[in-house]
PDB file of N, CA and C in Angstrom:
ATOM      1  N   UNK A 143     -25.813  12.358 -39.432  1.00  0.00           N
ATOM      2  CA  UNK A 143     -26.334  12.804 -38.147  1.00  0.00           C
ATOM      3  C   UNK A 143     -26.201  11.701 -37.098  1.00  0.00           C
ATOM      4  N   UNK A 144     -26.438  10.416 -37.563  1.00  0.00           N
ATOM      5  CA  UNK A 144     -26.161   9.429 -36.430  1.00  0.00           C
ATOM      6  C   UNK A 144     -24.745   9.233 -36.108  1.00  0.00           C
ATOM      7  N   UNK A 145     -23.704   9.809 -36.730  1.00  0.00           N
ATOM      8  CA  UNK A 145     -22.804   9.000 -35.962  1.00  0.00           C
ATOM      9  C   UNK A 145     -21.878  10.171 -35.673  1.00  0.00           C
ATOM     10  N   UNK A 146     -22.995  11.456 -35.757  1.00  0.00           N
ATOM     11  CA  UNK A 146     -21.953  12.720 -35.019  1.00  0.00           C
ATOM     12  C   UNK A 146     -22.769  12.207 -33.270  1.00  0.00           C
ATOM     13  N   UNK A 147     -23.780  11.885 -32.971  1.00  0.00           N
ATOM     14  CA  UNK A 147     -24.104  11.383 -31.989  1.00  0.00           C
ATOM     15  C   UNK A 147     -23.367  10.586 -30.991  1.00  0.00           C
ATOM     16  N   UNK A 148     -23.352   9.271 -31.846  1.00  0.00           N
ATOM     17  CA  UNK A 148     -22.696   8.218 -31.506  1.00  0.00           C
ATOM     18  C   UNK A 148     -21.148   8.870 -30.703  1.00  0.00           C
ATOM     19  N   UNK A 149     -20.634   9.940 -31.634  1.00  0.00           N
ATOM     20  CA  UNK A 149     -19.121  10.336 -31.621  1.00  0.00           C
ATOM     21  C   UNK A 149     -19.198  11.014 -29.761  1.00  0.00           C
ATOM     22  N   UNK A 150     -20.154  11.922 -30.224  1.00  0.00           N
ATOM     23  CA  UNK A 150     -20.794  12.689 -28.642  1.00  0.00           C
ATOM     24  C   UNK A 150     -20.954  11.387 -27.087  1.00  0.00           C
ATOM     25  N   UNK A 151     -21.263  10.868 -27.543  1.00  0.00           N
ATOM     26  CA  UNK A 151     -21.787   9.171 -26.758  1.00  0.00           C
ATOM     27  C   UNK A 151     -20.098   8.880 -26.450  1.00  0.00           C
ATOM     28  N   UNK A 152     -19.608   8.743 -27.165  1.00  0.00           N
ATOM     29  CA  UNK A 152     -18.111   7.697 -27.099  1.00  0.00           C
ATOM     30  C   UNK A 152     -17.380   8.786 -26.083  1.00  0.00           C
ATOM     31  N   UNK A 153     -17.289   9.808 -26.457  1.00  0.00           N
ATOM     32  CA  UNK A 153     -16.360  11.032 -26.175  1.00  0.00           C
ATOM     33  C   UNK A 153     -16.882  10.832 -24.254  1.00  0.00           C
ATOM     34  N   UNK A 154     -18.270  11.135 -24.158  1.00  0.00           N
ATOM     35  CA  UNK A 154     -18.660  11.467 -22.909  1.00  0.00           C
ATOM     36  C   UNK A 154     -18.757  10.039 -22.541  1.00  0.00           C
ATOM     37  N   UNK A 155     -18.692   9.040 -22.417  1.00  0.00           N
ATOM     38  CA  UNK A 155     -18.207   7.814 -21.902  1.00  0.00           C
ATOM     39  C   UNK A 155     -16.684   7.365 -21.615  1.00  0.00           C
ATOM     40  N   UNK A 156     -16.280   7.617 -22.257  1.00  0.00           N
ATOM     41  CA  UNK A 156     -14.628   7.888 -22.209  1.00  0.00           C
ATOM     42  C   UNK A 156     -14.169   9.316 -20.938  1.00  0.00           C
ATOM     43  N   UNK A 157     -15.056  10.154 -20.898  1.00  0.00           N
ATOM     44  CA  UNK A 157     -14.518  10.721 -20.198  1.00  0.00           C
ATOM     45  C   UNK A 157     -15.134  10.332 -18.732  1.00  0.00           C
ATOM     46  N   UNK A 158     -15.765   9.529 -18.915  1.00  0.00           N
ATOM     47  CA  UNK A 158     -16.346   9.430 -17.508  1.00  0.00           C
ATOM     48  C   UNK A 158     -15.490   8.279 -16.982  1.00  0.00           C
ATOM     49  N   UNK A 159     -15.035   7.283 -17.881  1.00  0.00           N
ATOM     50  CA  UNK A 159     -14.798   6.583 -17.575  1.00  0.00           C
ATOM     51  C   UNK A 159     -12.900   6.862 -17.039  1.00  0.00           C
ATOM     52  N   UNK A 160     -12.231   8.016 -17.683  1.00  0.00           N
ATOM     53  CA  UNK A 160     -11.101   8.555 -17.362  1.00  0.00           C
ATOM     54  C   UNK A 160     -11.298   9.335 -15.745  1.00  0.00           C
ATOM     55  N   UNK A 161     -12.345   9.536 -15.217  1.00  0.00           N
ATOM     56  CA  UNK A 161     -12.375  10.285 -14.147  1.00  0.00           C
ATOM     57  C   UNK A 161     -13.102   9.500 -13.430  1.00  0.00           C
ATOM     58  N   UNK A 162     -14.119   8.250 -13.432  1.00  0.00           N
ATOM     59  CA  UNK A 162     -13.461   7.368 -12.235  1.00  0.00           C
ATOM     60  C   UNK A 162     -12.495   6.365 -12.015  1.00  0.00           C
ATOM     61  N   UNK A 163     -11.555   6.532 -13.285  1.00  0.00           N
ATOM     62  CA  UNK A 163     -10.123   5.652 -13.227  1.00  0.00           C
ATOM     63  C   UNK A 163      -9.605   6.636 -12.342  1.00  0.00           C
ATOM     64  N   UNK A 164      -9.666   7.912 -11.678  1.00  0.00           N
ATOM     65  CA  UNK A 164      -8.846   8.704 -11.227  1.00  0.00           C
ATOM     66  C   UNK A 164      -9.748   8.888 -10.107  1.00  0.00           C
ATOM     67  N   UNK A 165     -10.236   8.702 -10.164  1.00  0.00           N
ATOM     68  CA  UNK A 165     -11.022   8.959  -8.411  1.00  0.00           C
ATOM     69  C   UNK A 165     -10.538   7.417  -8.112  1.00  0.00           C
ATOM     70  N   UNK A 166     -10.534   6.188  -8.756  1.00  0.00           N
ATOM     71  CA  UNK A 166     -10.270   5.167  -7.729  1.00  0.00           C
ATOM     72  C   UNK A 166      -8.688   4.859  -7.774  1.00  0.00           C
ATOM     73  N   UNK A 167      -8.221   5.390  -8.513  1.00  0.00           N
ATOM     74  CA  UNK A 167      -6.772   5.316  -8.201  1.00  0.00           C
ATOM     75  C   UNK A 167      -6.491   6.199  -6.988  1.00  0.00           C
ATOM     76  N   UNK A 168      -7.149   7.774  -6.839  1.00  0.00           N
ATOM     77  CA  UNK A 168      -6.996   8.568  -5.941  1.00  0.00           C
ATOM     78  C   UNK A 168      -6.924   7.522  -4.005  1.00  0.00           C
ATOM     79  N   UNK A 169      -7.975   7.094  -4.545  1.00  0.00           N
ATOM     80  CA  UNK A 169      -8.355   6.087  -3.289  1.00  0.00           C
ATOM     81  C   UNK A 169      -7.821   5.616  -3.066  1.00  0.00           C
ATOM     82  N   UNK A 170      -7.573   4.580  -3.815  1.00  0.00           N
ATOM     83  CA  UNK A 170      -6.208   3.313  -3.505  1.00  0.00           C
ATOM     84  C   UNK A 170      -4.923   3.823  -3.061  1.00  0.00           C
ATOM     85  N   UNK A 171      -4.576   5.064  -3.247  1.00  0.00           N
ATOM     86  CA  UNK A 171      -3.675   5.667  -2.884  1.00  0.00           C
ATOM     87  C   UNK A 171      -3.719   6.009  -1.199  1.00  0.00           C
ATOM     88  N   UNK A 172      -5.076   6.641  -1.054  1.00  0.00           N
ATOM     89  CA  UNK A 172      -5.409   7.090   0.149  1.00  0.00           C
ATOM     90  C   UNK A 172      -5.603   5.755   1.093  1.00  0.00           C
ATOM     91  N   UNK A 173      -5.944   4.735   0.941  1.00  0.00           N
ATOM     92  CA  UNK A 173      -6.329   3.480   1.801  1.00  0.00           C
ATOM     93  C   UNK A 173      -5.200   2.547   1.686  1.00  0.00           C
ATOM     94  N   UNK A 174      -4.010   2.983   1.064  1.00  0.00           N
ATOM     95  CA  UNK A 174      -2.605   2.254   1.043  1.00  0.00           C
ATOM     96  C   UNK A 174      -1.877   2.907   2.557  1.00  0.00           C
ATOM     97  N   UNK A 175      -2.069   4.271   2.291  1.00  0.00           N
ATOM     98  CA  UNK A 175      -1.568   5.123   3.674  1.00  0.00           C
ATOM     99  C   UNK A 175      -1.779   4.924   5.048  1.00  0.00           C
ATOM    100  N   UNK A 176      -3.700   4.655   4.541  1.00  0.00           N
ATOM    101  CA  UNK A 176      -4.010   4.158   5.988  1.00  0.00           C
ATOM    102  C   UNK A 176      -3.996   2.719   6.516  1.00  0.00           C
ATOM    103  N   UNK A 177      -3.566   2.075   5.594  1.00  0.00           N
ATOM    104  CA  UNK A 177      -2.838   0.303   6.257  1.00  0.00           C
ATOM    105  C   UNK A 177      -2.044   0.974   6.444  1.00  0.00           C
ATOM    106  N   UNK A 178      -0.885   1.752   5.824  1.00  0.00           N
ATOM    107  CA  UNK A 178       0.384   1.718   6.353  1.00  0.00           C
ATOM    108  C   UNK A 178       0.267   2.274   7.998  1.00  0.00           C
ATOM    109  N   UNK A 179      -0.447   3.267   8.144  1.00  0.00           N
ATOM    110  CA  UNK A 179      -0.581   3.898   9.426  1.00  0.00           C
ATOM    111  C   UNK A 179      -1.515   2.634  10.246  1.00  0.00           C
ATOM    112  N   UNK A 180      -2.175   2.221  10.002  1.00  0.00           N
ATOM    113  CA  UNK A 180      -2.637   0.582  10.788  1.00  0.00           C
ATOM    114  C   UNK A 180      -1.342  -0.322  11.111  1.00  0.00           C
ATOM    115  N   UNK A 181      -1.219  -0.292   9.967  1.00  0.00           N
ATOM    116  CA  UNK A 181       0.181  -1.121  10.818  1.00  0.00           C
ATOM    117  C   UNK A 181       1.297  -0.808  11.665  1.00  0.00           C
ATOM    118  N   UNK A 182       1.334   0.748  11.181  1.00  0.00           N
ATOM    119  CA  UNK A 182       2.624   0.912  12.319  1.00  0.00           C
ATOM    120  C   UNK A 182       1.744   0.890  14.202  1.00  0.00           C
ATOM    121  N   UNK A 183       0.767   1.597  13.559  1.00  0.00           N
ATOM    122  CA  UNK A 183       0.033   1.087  15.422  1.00  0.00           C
ATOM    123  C   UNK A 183      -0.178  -0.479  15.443  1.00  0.00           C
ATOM    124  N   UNK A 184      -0.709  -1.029  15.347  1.00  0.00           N
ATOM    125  CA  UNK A 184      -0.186  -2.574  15.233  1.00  0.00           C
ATOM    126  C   UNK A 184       0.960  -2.752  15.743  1.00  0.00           C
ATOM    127  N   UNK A 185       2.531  -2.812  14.768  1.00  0.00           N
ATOM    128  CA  UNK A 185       3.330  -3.009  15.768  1.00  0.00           C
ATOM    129  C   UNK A 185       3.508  -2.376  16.910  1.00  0.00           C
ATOM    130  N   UNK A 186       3.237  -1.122  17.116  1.00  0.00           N
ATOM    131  CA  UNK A 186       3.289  -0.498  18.216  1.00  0.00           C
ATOM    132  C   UNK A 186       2.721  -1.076  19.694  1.00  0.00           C
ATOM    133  N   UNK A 187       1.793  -1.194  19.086  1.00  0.00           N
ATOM    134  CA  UNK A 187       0.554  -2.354  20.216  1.00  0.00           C
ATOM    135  C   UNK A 187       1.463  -3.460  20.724  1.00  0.00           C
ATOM    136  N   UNK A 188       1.687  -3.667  19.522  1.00  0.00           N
ATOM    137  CA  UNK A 188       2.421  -5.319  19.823  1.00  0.00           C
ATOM    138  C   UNK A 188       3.541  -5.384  20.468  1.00  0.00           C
ATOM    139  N   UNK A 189       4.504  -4.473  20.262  1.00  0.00           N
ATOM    140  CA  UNK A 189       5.746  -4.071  21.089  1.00  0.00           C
ATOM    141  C   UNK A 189       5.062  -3.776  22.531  1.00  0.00           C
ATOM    142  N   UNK A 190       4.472  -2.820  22.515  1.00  0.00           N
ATOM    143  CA  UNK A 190       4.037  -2.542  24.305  1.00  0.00           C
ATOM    144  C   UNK A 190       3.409  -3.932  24.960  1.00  0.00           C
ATOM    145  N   UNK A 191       2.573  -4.764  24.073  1.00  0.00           N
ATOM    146  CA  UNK A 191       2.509  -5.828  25.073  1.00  0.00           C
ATOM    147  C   UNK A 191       3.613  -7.179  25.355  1.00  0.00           C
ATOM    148  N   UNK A 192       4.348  -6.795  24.215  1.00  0.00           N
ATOM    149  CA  UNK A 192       5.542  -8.080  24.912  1.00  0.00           C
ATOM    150  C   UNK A 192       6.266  -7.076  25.696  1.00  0.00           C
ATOM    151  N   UNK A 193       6.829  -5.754  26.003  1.00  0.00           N
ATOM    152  CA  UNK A 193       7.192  -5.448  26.704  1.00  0.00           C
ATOM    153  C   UNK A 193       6.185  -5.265  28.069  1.00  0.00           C
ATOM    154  N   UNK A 194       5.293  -5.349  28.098  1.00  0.00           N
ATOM    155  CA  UNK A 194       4.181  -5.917  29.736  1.00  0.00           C
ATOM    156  C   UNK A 194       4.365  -7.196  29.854  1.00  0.00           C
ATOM    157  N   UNK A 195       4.454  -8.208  28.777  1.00  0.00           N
ATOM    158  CA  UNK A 195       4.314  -9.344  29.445  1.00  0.00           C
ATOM    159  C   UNK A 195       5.963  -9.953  29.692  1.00  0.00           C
ATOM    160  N   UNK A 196       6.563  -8.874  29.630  1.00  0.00           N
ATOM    161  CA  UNK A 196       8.039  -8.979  30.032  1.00  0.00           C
ATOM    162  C   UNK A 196       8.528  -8.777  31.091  1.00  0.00           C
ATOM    163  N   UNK A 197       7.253  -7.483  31.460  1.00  0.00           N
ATOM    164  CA  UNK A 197       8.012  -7.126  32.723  1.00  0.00           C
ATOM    165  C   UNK A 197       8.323  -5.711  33.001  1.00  0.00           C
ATOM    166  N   UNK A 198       8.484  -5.248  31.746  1.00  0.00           N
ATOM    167  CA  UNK A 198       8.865  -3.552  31.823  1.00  0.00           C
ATOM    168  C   UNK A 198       7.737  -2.892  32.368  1.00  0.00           C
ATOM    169  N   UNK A 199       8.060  -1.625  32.324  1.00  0.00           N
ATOM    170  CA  UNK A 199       7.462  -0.181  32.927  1.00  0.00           C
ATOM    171  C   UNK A 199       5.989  -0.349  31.884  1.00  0.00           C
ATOM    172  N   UNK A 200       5.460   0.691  32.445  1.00  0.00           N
ATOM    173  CA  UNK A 200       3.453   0.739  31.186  1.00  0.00           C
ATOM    174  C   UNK A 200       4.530   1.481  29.846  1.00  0.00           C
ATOM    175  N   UNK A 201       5.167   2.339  29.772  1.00  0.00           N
ATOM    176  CA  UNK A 201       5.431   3.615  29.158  1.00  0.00           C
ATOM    177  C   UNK A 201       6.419   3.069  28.453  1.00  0.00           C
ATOM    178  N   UNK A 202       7.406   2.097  28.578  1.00  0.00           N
ATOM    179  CA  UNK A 202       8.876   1.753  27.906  1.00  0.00           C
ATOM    180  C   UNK A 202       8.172   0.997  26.338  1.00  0.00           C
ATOM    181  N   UNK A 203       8.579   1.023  25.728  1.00  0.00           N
ATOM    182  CA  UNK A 203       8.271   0.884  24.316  1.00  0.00           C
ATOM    183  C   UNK A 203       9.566  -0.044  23.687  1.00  0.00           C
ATOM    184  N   UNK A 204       9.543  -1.346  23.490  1.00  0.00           N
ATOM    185  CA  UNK A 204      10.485  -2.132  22.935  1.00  0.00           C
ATOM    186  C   UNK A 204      10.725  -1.835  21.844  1.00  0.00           C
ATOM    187  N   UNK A 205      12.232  -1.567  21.110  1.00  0.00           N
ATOM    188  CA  UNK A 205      12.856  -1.383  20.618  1.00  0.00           C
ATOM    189  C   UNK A 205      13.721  -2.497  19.541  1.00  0.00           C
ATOM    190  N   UNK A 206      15.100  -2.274  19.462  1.00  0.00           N
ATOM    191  CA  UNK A 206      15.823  -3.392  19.042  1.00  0.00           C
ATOM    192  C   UNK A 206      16.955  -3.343  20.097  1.00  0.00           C
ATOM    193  N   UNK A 207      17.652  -4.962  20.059  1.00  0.00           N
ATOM    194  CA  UNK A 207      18.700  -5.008  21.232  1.00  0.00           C
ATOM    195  C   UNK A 207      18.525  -4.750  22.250  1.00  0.00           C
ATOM    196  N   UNK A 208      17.036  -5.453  23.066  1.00  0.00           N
ATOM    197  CA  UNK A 208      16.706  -4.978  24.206  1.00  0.00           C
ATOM    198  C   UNK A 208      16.734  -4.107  24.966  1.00  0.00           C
ATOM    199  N   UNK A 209      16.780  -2.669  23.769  1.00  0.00           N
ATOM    200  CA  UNK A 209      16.952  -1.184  24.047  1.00  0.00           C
ATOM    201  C   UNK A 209      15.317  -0.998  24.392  1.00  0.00           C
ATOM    202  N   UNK A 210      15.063  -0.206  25.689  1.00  0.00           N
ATOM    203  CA  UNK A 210      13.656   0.594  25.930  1.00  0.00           C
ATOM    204  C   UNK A 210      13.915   2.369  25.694  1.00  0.00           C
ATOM    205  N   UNK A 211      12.570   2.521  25.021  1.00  0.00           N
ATOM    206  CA  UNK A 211      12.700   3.679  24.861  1.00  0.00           C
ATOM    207  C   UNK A 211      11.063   4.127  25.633  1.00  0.00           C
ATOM    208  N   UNK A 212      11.218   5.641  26.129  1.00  0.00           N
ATOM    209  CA  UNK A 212       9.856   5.631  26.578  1.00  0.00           C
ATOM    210  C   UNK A 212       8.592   6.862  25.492  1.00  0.00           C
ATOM    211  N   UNK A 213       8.145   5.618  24.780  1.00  0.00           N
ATOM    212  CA  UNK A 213       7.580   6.555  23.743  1.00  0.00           C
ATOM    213  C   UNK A 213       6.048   7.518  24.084  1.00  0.00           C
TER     214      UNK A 213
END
């Protein structure tokens, strides 16, 4: 009798422990996306202000090869 218990114990620890390995993997997944989307505004930011402190238009959006685009 004790170690059909024990067996019950292991089983439901194991599974708990399989489903927040998967909720925090879920996450890490989800908060990888949103750096990635942080960063592309980041550079974005960063492009529009060397293109102000360049000189261009509010709206022109630096590019490559001193191509403006108006994003």
């Amino acid at each position: 009798m004790h170690s059909a218990s024990t067996t019950i114990l292991s089983a439901i620890l194991i599974i708990v422990y399989l489903i927040l390995s998967i909720v925090i993997f879920a996450l890490s997944i989800y908060a990888f996306i949103l750096f990635i989307n942080l960063a592309n505004r980041g550079i974005r930011a960063l492009d529009i202000y060397i293109g102000e402190k360049e000189g261009h238009a509010k709206g022109d959006y630096y590019i490559n090869n001193n191509k403006y685009e108006n994003y």
